[in-house]
């Protein structure tokens, strides 16, 4: 046998040799590669610019049980970077084509795909993974998966159970800039802690759009926001479809006309499409870099062959190559991750009013005007809110209902809002018998 | 991590989450702590859905005294990173509200910040009726009248609230 | 790239759609440059194919792969552009085929000949390439290659993955950049030296006689200019210190009108913007020192038929500054957005634009004179738009003067840079030293340290000798901790995929910078540590 000459030789050097920069848990052993291939289950969210790269990177780092979710289909404008797709695949599910390509190219790798929204799946699904790696362009989706992983945390006597922590590795890119981060839900800064890092959406003042345009963007937004619903160029109730060239063309021509009226230059078809679809520029190289940084962290987390980075990495290769790695701090009052759901004891026969009285009168809580909602079968239910009057009236009858009548059960979570705390607080219902 | 067994089923089940989203938790707090001025009221068609509701403003002073104006609020899943979408459902002759119900209020768009609340928007909207701003108009005609002839503007507002024409635009009656 | 034809309908071509997300960054002209690029890759290792991947996808013109090896099982393990069935086949052929699948518009060839043979027997082999990317070369071959390319003035990008460490080296004698796309640009408003048209227009406006609507819709450039005039009258010079700028901002605030209806909390947004802009808008109009040194160099050049258009334009720019421009660069012609009514903003914007066009025109005429003197054949293609772009970017021009790898290795390495970085225990420079040391180890022992499992321990001792010898040559003490030596031996020259993918992405963009002449390339060595997810750039 050739020394180290077989397929996984490169990765095995890292896994089977000791080193000074490994995680304290690390034990060099051939079993680690086996574990990576046979046990470790990784979920990749998104099969786009980052997702395609992630699947390739993880497959070639030795992961074999990969799962990928993406609700999108392949578009021509993906092909400049989403390298697992070809022209013939346009219109097909990204998750499907990406999974099949990687399975074909990397023998032994098994990617399972879901042509779905992440919201289609519940706790049991997400709990089945060791690691989640995200390559998303949506803040909503990031916040959702962050919330999901946080809700999977288990506490025993207020102490976090380590094995309920599913690490989240998240990457994002825009043009030549990107970032990668490692989130240990409940332990380190989460997506919600650092929500301000996402740039706010650009919204121009409506009055500027309506009457004092100065920029070509103002003219395009005028047509999109004000003119389209008034003129309904493609029969009423037809919403703007940024992928329909006829729609873009209509907006483009009207915007051009408006720009000419005001002497504004610079309205082009490309700009029109960019504004209407809020297009973020993207290149292959940045996606490759950021996905690779994420895959490296996933490998470290899975194998302990190196300590994970701490914990936020930014990249920009416009002027030379600039990177900066620093620790994002956990926000003490983060609405999502500062929550350690406390147990709240109640009997099935207790009335909602009793629970509220407890929250107000117990020395521990001393709440003033607690408002309560619950999650029942995946839907939020308002139990009682103090204001405004219209909703208070509607919910008042609930005060006299019992816990049982309200459909509350052991283990469910109650969200309680009160002026005494900066955020809504979570409680886990414990039914006394 | 390597010692954990994760033998969950590969076939996903329809999602049920036991925890409310961050947007949901935040709106719960906003609503529970809403302190409406006496000129304002809300309507929640479904009290379990705090993300969709209406705000009714009945100004008791200013040009619009005696009127009743309905605004629809739609709070998205990216709240409070993004502002709620607010539209005026009552046709109103107002410099900062156009005939399609678009509202020009800075905190609804360019000046929105996540620290702002539903309460901030309620007060902002209420203020629009007390102090219409003709300098940054949406309804330019109304703004010009307000700027050049306050008396005429006042008359126009009264006329439209009773139900009537300004030029060839008909305004539905919206008196309380 | 929008389809031509008489109708205003401008639906995009398929190609424009495919490349849409990148055309928004480097523009149609950047794409044209990329499509005329021809890149040569030496060794289709994981780092090599990952580099080519991010060049083929965006539509580089053509690629040539030089590789005389056969696909091994290790390649199957770390290289996405080989298949299990390809073990034993020519690696250049296999990787080229699988890479070209990514984009039918890219052409490619492979050469299955040892690089050393090419270097020995085909001196002109590299002439057609716009850039050469090299991976996995032993030190002596790298030095020969770098010498050949340096002399031929062909840019060389060396990319390397060694365990958790990445190395990227860009070797170019000179690289000029017009469109550097700086991230945070200061506006060019010329408040301290208004051009006549701007001055005339602003003087024609009387803020006091404006009604409220107009007053709250005057672009802040007008407001600041007027306040500045008053300030200068009172103080003799523009505000310079922080304290003065604060007082100036207060003076701007005083000009703001209270809303007459009395509720009083409505502010004039244009004034607010102006106050916020005081710090940047009032900066004196200057020539950045980087640009100044480019101009100095340009002024000392005697244009010849081989002078690059960049330098001819820089020379004309220098002439503009010393005459027409009265010490300043041409007006940039773009201004930030400002709360204003359409008419005044657009008027002001057009004043800046027209002045910019006028300034660029002056430079253009001077460039034409220079080119004519160089003979009829020396015509710069699309001269007018080139000069326009040049003038618009005059404040952000960049020139990189590189150093050859031979000079760095065998001549004068930057010892002070090495010394100062090695004093910092967290500096990535330590990995540079380690990479140099493993190369010396390899030239001595014909294998990299830790390559063979049973020799890791002995190699640690040997590598330490190499490291200390290197340090001694540079006049440094044995200051590198053993940890780094152990870690290097642990890697045994492993090319780990995710690190190779990271480096490939970086290298590809450096090639794009070289080929398009946009953005600023690394000068000259970039080191990445995947251990800490940190990186640094060194000029050694």
mmCIF file of C-alpha atoms in Angstrom, chain C residues 187-459:
data_model
loop_
_atom_site.group_PDB
_atom_site.id
_atom_site.type_symbol
_atom_site.label_atom_id
_atom_site.label_comp_id
_atom_site.label_asym_id
_atom_site.label_seq_id
_atom_site.Cartn_x
_atom_site.Cartn_y
_atom_site.Cartn_z
ATOM 1 C CA UNK C 187 -17.265 63.791 -2.549
ATOM 2 C CA UNK C 188 -15.594 66.214 -4.940
ATOM 3 C CA UNK C 189 -17.616 69.400 -4.388
ATOM 4 C CA UNK C 190 -14.933 72.092 -4.811
ATOM 5 C CA UNK C 191 -16.463 74.354 -2.194
ATOM 6 C CA UNK C 192 -13.045 75.774 -1.496
ATOM 7 C CA UNK C 193 -12.388 76.502 -5.147
ATOM 8 C CA UNK C 194 -15.657 76.698 -7.032
ATOM 9 C CA UNK C 195 -15.466 76.752 -10.800
ATOM 10 C CA UNK C 196 -17.012 79.871 -12.345
ATOM 11 C CA UNK C 197 -20.279 78.277 -13.468
ATOM 12 C CA UNK C 198 -20.948 76.874 -10.009
ATOM 13 C CA UNK C 199 -20.090 80.136 -8.333
ATOM 14 C CA UNK C 200 -22.299 82.082 -10.688
ATOM 15 C CA UNK C 201 -25.245 79.788 -10.125
ATOM 16 C CA UNK C 202 -24.993 79.744 -6.360
ATOM 17 C CA UNK C 203 -24.571 83.500 -6.237
ATOM 18 C CA UNK C 204 -27.768 83.817 -8.203
ATOM 19 C CA UNK C 205 -29.728 82.084 -5.460
ATOM 20 C CA UNK C 206 -31.015 84.088 -2.514
ATOM 21 C CA UNK C 207 -32.012 81.854 0.363
ATOM 22 C CA UNK C 208 -33.692 84.616 2.338
ATOM 23 C CA UNK C 209 -36.217 85.458 -0.307
ATOM 24 C CA UNK C 210 -37.245 81.839 -0.848
ATOM 25 C CA UNK C 211 -40.571 80.547 0.362
ATOM 26 C CA UNK C 212 -40.568 77.693 2.841
ATOM 27 C CA UNK C 213 -40.884 74.966 0.315
ATOM 28 C CA UNK C 214 -38.029 76.221 -1.781
ATOM 29 C CA UNK C 215 -35.886 76.953 1.250
ATOM 30 C CA UNK C 216 -36.197 73.398 2.499
ATOM 31 C CA UNK C 217 -35.362 72.039 -0.968
ATOM 32 C CA UNK C 218 -32.087 73.781 -1.717
ATOM 33 C CA UNK C 219 -29.316 71.219 -2.186
ATOM 34 C CA UNK C 220 -26.926 71.397 0.750
ATOM 35 C CA UNK C 221 -23.981 72.151 -1.494
ATOM 36 C CA UNK C 222 -25.547 75.582 -2.012
ATOM 37 C CA UNK C 223 -26.131 76.068 1.711
ATOM 38 C CA UNK C 224 -22.608 75.055 2.667
ATOM 39 C CA UNK C 225 -21.112 77.249 0.014
ATOM 40 C CA UNK C 226 -23.006 80.295 1.217
ATOM 41 C CA UNK C 227 -22.174 79.709 4.853
ATOM 42 C CA UNK C 228 -18.553 79.174 3.856
ATOM 43 C CA UNK C 229 -18.420 82.580 2.199
ATOM 44 C CA UNK C 230 -19.666 84.188 5.389
ATOM 45 C CA UNK C 231 -17.279 82.161 7.499
ATOM 46 C CA UNK C 232 -14.309 83.168 5.385
ATOM 47 C CA UNK C 233 -15.339 86.797 5.619
ATOM 48 C CA UNK C 234 -15.385 86.520 9.381
ATOM 49 C CA UNK C 235 -12.415 84.230 9.931
ATOM 50 C CA UNK C 236 -10.231 84.771 6.912
ATOM 51 C CA UNK C 237 -9.949 81.075 6.035
ATOM 52 C CA UNK C 238 -12.066 77.942 5.758
ATOM 53 C CA UNK C 239 -12.677 75.995 8.978
ATOM 54 C CA UNK C 240 -9.863 73.522 9.439
ATOM 55 C CA UNK C 241 -9.881 72.168 12.968
ATOM 56 C CA UNK C 242 -12.528 69.935 14.478
ATOM 57 C CA UNK C 243 -13.615 72.796 16.696
ATOM 58 C CA UNK C 244 -13.961 75.169 13.785
ATOM 59 C CA UNK C 245 -15.951 72.657 11.782
ATOM 60 C CA UNK C 246 -18.254 72.252 14.747
ATOM 61 C CA UNK C 247 -18.764 75.985 14.946
ATOM 62 C CA UNK C 248 -19.324 75.999 11.206
ATOM 63 C CA UNK C 249 -21.993 73.320 11.529
ATOM 64 C CA UNK C 250 -23.661 75.504 14.148
ATOM 65 C CA UNK C 251 -23.643 78.380 11.696
ATOM 66 C CA UNK C 252 -25.371 76.139 9.142
ATOM 67 C CA UNK C 253 -27.945 75.194 11.755
ATOM 68 C CA UNK C 254 -28.712 78.839 12.442
ATOM 69 C CA UNK C 255 -29.808 79.230 8.856
ATOM 70 C CA UNK C 256 -32.457 76.598 9.301
ATOM 71 C CA UNK C 257 -35.999 77.947 9.498
ATOM 72 C CA UNK C 258 -38.496 77.008 12.149
ATOM 73 C CA UNK C 259 -41.712 75.807 10.694
ATOM 74 C CA UNK C 260 -44.159 78.648 10.992
ATOM 75 C CA UNK C 261 -47.122 76.670 12.257
ATOM 76 C CA UNK C 262 -45.324 76.580 15.546
ATOM 77 C CA UNK C 263 -45.253 72.937 16.538
ATOM 78 C CA UNK C 264 -41.647 73.378 15.841
ATOM 79 C CA UNK C 265 -40.351 69.852 15.627
ATOM 80 C CA UNK C 266 -40.157 69.728 11.867
ATOM 81 C CA UNK C 267 -36.650 70.366 10.700
ATOM 82 C CA UNK C 268 -35.355 71.203 7.293
ATOM 83 C CA UNK C 269 -33.815 68.020 6.027
ATOM 84 C CA UNK C 270 -31.535 69.676 3.500
ATOM 85 C CA UNK C 271 -29.918 71.633 6.324
ATOM 86 C CA UNK C 272 -29.626 68.513 8.465
ATOM 87 C CA UNK C 273 -27.868 66.758 5.598
ATOM 88 C CA UNK C 274 -25.595 69.733 5.146
ATOM 89 C CA UNK C 275 -24.608 69.663 8.809
ATOM 90 C CA UNK C 276 -23.837 65.962 8.560
ATOM 91 C CA UNK C 277 -21.764 66.580 5.433
ATOM 92 C CA UNK C 278 -19.656 69.388 6.928
ATOM 93 C CA UNK C 279 -16.776 67.085 7.764
ATOM 94 C CA UNK C 280 -16.405 65.610 4.308
ATOM 95 C CA UNK C 281 -17.674 68.378 2.055
ATOM 96 C CA UNK C 282 -15.402 71.010 3.541
ATOM 97 C CA UNK C 283 -12.211 69.039 3.152
ATOM 98 C CA UNK C 284 -9.900 71.070 0.966
ATOM 99 C CA UNK C 285 -9.635 69.901 -2.618
ATOM 100 C CA UNK C 286 -6.343 68.040 -2.728
ATOM 101 C CA UNK C 287 -4.519 65.493 -4.787
ATOM 102 C CA UNK C 288 -4.103 62.245 -2.842
ATOM 103 C CA UNK C 289 -0.434 61.487 -2.238
ATOM 104 C CA UNK C 290 -0.716 58.173 -4.099
ATOM 105 C CA UNK C 291 -1.954 60.038 -7.156
ATOM 106 C CA UNK C 292 0.625 62.767 -6.741
ATOM 107 C CA UNK C 293 3.474 60.296 -6.932
ATOM 108 C CA UNK C 294 1.952 58.766 -10.069
ATOM 109 C CA UNK C 295 1.808 62.249 -11.588
ATOM 110 C CA UNK C 296 5.392 62.940 -10.632
ATOM 111 C CA UNK C 297 6.484 59.791 -12.345
ATOM 112 C CA UNK C 298 4.376 60.593 -15.407
ATOM 113 C CA UNK C 299 5.899 64.030 -15.727
ATOM 114 C CA UNK C 300 9.365 62.546 -15.908
ATOM 115 C CA UNK C 301 8.489 60.080 -18.658
ATOM 116 C CA UNK C 302 9.331 60.885 -22.232
ATOM 117 C CA UNK C 303 6.498 59.311 -24.206
ATOM 118 C CA UNK C 304 7.667 56.739 -26.722
ATOM 119 C CA UNK C 305 5.717 54.353 -28.956
ATOM 120 C CA UNK C 306 5.983 51.707 -26.214
ATOM 121 C CA UNK C 307 4.664 53.932 -23.450
ATOM 122 C CA UNK C 308 1.404 52.546 -22.047
ATOM 123 C CA UNK C 309 -1.695 54.667 -22.653
ATOM 124 C CA UNK C 310 -2.035 54.957 -18.867
ATOM 125 C CA UNK C 311 1.192 56.912 -18.639
ATOM 126 C CA UNK C 312 0.373 59.110 -21.599
ATOM 127 C CA UNK C 313 -2.932 59.977 -19.957
ATOM 128 C CA UNK C 314 -1.214 60.501 -16.611
ATOM 129 C CA UNK C 315 1.196 62.871 -18.268
ATOM 130 C CA UNK C 316 -1.618 64.830 -19.854
ATOM 131 C CA UNK C 317 -3.335 64.876 -16.473
ATOM 132 C CA UNK C 318 -0.222 66.297 -14.905
ATOM 133 C CA UNK C 319 -0.148 69.008 -17.531
ATOM 134 C CA UNK C 320 -3.772 69.799 -16.843
ATOM 135 C CA UNK C 321 -3.087 70.224 -13.145
ATOM 136 C CA UNK C 322 -0.155 72.531 -13.671
ATOM 137 C CA UNK C 323 -2.051 74.750 -16.100
ATOM 138 C CA UNK C 324 -5.785 74.645 -16.707
ATOM 139 C CA UNK C 325 -6.550 72.912 -13.428
ATOM 140 C CA UNK C 326 -4.604 75.393 -11.283
ATOM 141 C CA UNK C 327 -3.300 72.676 -9.038
ATOM 142 C CA UNK C 328 -6.399 70.515 -8.857
ATOM 143 C CA UNK C 329 -7.541 67.321 -10.564
ATOM 144 C CA UNK C 330 -10.296 67.528 -13.167
ATOM 145 C CA UNK C 331 -13.740 67.854 -11.588
ATOM 146 C CA UNK C 332 -15.086 64.338 -11.017
ATOM 147 C CA UNK C 333 -18.568 65.241 -12.168
ATOM 148 C CA UNK C 334 -20.566 63.059 -9.827
ATOM 149 C CA UNK C 335 -22.073 64.406 -6.637
ATOM 150 C CA UNK C 336 -23.817 62.672 -3.749
ATOM 151 C CA UNK C 337 -27.588 62.634 -3.594
ATOM 152 C CA UNK C 338 -29.026 65.587 -1.693
ATOM 153 C CA UNK C 339 -32.529 66.382 -0.522
ATOM 154 C CA UNK C 340 -33.664 68.988 -3.007
ATOM 155 C CA UNK C 341 -36.256 69.769 -5.587
ATOM 156 C CA UNK C 342 -35.597 68.119 -8.904
ATOM 157 C CA UNK C 343 -34.825 71.307 -10.746
ATOM 158 C CA UNK C 344 -32.097 72.628 -8.442
ATOM 159 C CA UNK C 345 -30.452 69.299 -7.847
ATOM 160 C CA UNK C 346 -30.297 68.480 -11.506
ATOM 161 C CA UNK C 347 -29.090 71.956 -12.323
ATOM 162 C CA UNK C 348 -26.254 71.629 -9.811
ATOM 163 C CA UNK C 349 -25.492 68.106 -10.959
ATOM 164 C CA UNK C 350 -25.275 69.275 -14.554
ATOM 165 C CA UNK C 351 -22.916 72.092 -13.601
ATOM 166 C CA UNK C 352 -20.508 69.557 -12.137
ATOM 167 C CA UNK C 353 -20.975 67.255 -15.106
ATOM 168 C CA UNK C 354 -20.350 69.978 -17.627
ATOM 169 C CA UNK C 355 -17.233 71.120 -15.824
ATOM 170 C CA UNK C 356 -16.021 67.507 -15.689
ATOM 171 C CA UNK C 357 -16.630 67.127 -19.421
ATOM 172 C CA UNK C 358 -14.790 70.363 -20.104
ATOM 173 C CA UNK C 359 -11.806 69.294 -17.963
ATOM 174 C CA UNK C 360 -11.704 65.849 -19.536
ATOM 175 C CA UNK C 361 -11.826 67.449 -22.945
ATOM 176 C CA UNK C 362 -8.748 69.480 -22.143
ATOM 177 C CA UNK C 363 -6.927 66.327 -21.069
ATOM 178 C CA UNK C 364 -8.156 64.508 -24.175
ATOM 179 C CA UNK C 365 -6.725 67.140 -26.473
ATOM 180 C CA UNK C 366 -3.398 66.906 -24.725
ATOM 181 C CA UNK C 367 -3.413 63.116 -24.990
ATOM 182 C CA UNK C 368 -4.158 63.418 -28.699
ATOM 183 C CA UNK C 369 -1.231 65.765 -29.172
ATOM 184 C CA UNK C 370 1.074 63.330 -27.411
ATOM 185 C CA UNK C 371 -0.166 60.387 -29.444
ATOM 186 C CA UNK C 372 0.228 62.248 -32.685
ATOM 187 C CA UNK C 373 3.813 63.019 -31.848
ATOM 188 C CA UNK C 374 4.351 59.303 -31.397
ATOM 189 C CA UNK C 375 3.329 58.614 -34.944
ATOM 190 C CA UNK C 376 0.137 57.710 -36.721
ATOM 191 C CA UNK C 377 0.168 54.060 -35.640
ATOM 192 C CA UNK C 378 0.061 54.832 -31.966
ATOM 193 C CA UNK C 379 -3.650 55.325 -31.541
ATOM 194 C CA UNK C 380 -5.272 54.518 -28.236
ATOM 195 C CA UNK C 381 -8.456 52.598 -28.849
ATOM 196 C CA UNK C 382 -11.702 54.308 -27.875
ATOM 197 C CA UNK C 383 -9.597 57.221 -26.735
ATOM 198 C CA UNK C 384 -12.386 59.558 -25.800
ATOM 199 C CA UNK C 385 -14.115 57.239 -23.382
ATOM 200 C CA UNK C 386 -10.770 56.083 -21.972
ATOM 201 C CA UNK C 387 -9.774 59.635 -21.129
ATOM 202 C CA UNK C 388 -13.202 60.346 -19.661
ATOM 203 C CA UNK C 389 -12.940 57.304 -17.410
ATOM 204 C CA UNK C 390 -9.390 58.235 -16.546
ATOM 205 C CA UNK C 391 -10.343 61.747 -15.476
ATOM 206 C CA UNK C 392 -13.388 60.572 -13.544
ATOM 207 C CA UNK C 393 -11.140 58.203 -11.614
ATOM 208 C CA UNK C 394 -8.155 60.538 -11.385
ATOM 209 C CA UNK C 395 -8.433 60.715 -7.587
ATOM 210 C CA UNK C 396 -8.293 56.931 -7.297
ATOM 211 C CA UNK C 397 -5.561 55.984 -9.773
ATOM 212 C CA UNK C 398 -3.248 53.274 -8.564
ATOM 213 C CA UNK C 399 0.055 51.919 -9.752
ATOM 214 C CA UNK C 400 1.603 48.822 -8.268
ATOM 215 C CA UNK C 401 5.329 48.353 -8.620
ATOM 216 C CA UNK C 402 6.061 44.735 -7.939
ATOM 217 C CA UNK C 403 9.078 42.773 -6.956
ATOM 218 C CA UNK C 404 10.225 39.572 -8.589
ATOM 219 C CA UNK C 405 10.165 36.336 -6.670
ATOM 220 C CA UNK C 406 13.812 35.847 -7.580
ATOM 221 C CA UNK C 407 14.645 39.181 -5.972
ATOM 222 C CA UNK C 408 12.633 38.278 -2.880
ATOM 223 C CA UNK C 409 14.290 34.863 -2.545
ATOM 224 C CA UNK C 410 17.810 35.508 -3.709
ATOM 225 C CA UNK C 411 18.274 39.231 -3.556
ATOM 226 C CA UNK C 412 17.028 41.723 -1.043
ATOM 227 C CA UNK C 413 14.041 40.601 0.948
ATOM 228 C CA UNK C 414 12.418 43.296 3.044
ATOM 229 C CA UNK C 415 14.110 42.474 6.346
ATOM 230 C CA UNK C 416 12.554 45.236 8.382
ATOM 231 C CA UNK C 417 9.077 44.047 7.383
ATOM 232 C CA UNK C 418 9.996 40.496 8.418
ATOM 233 C CA UNK C 419 11.554 41.587 11.658
ATOM 234 C CA UNK C 420 8.684 43.767 12.749
ATOM 235 C CA UNK C 421 6.009 41.196 11.904
ATOM 236 C CA UNK C 422 7.791 38.334 13.593
ATOM 237 C CA UNK C 423 7.794 40.298 16.824
ATOM 238 C CA UNK C 424 4.020 39.973 16.809
ATOM 239 C CA UNK C 425 3.200 36.410 17.921
ATOM 240 C CA UNK C 426 -0.135 36.486 16.032
ATOM 241 C CA UNK C 427 1.276 37.633 12.718
ATOM 242 C CA UNK C 428 0.544 35.403 9.743
ATOM 243 C CA UNK C 429 4.096 36.088 8.589
ATOM 244 C CA UNK C 430 5.224 33.084 10.595
ATOM 245 C CA UNK C 431 3.466 30.908 8.011
ATOM 246 C CA UNK C 432 5.421 32.587 5.243
ATOM 247 C CA UNK C 433 8.612 31.611 7.009
ATOM 248 C CA UNK C 434 7.310 28.075 7.473
ATOM 249 C CA UNK C 435 6.465 27.763 3.781
ATOM 250 C CA UNK C 436 9.903 28.992 2.794
ATOM 251 C CA UNK C 437 11.375 26.494 5.242
ATOM 252 C CA UNK C 438 9.419 23.493 3.934
ATOM 253 C CA UNK C 439 10.581 24.377 0.445
ATOM 254 C CA UNK C 440 14.191 24.336 1.580
ATOM 255 C CA UNK C 441 13.471 21.061 3.354
ATOM 256 C CA UNK C 442 12.058 19.710 0.109
ATOM 257 C CA UNK C 443 15.058 20.759 -1.957
ATOM 258 C CA UNK C 444 17.299 19.060 0.563
ATOM 259 C CA UNK C 445 15.339 15.857 1.308
ATOM 260 C CA UNK C 446 13.261 15.448 -1.889
ATOM 261 C CA UNK C 447 10.027 15.255 0.108
ATOM 262 C CA UNK C 448 8.040 17.671 2.225
ATOM 263 C CA UNK C 449 8.279 17.291 6.009
ATOM 264 C CA UNK C 450 5.699 14.851 7.353
ATOM 265 C CA UNK C 451 4.917 13.533 3.914
ATOM 266 C CA UNK C 452 5.581 10.000 5.119
ATOM 267 C CA UNK C 453 3.735 8.908 8.214
ATOM 268 C CA UNK C 454 6.728 7.141 9.745
ATOM 269 C CA UNK C 455 8.996 10.137 9.435
ATOM 270 C CA UNK C 456 6.951 12.859 11.113
ATOM 271 C CA UNK C 457 9.083 12.887 14.258
ATOM 272 C CA UNK C 458 12.449 13.032 12.523
ATOM 273 C CA UNK C 459 11.150 15.625 10.099
#
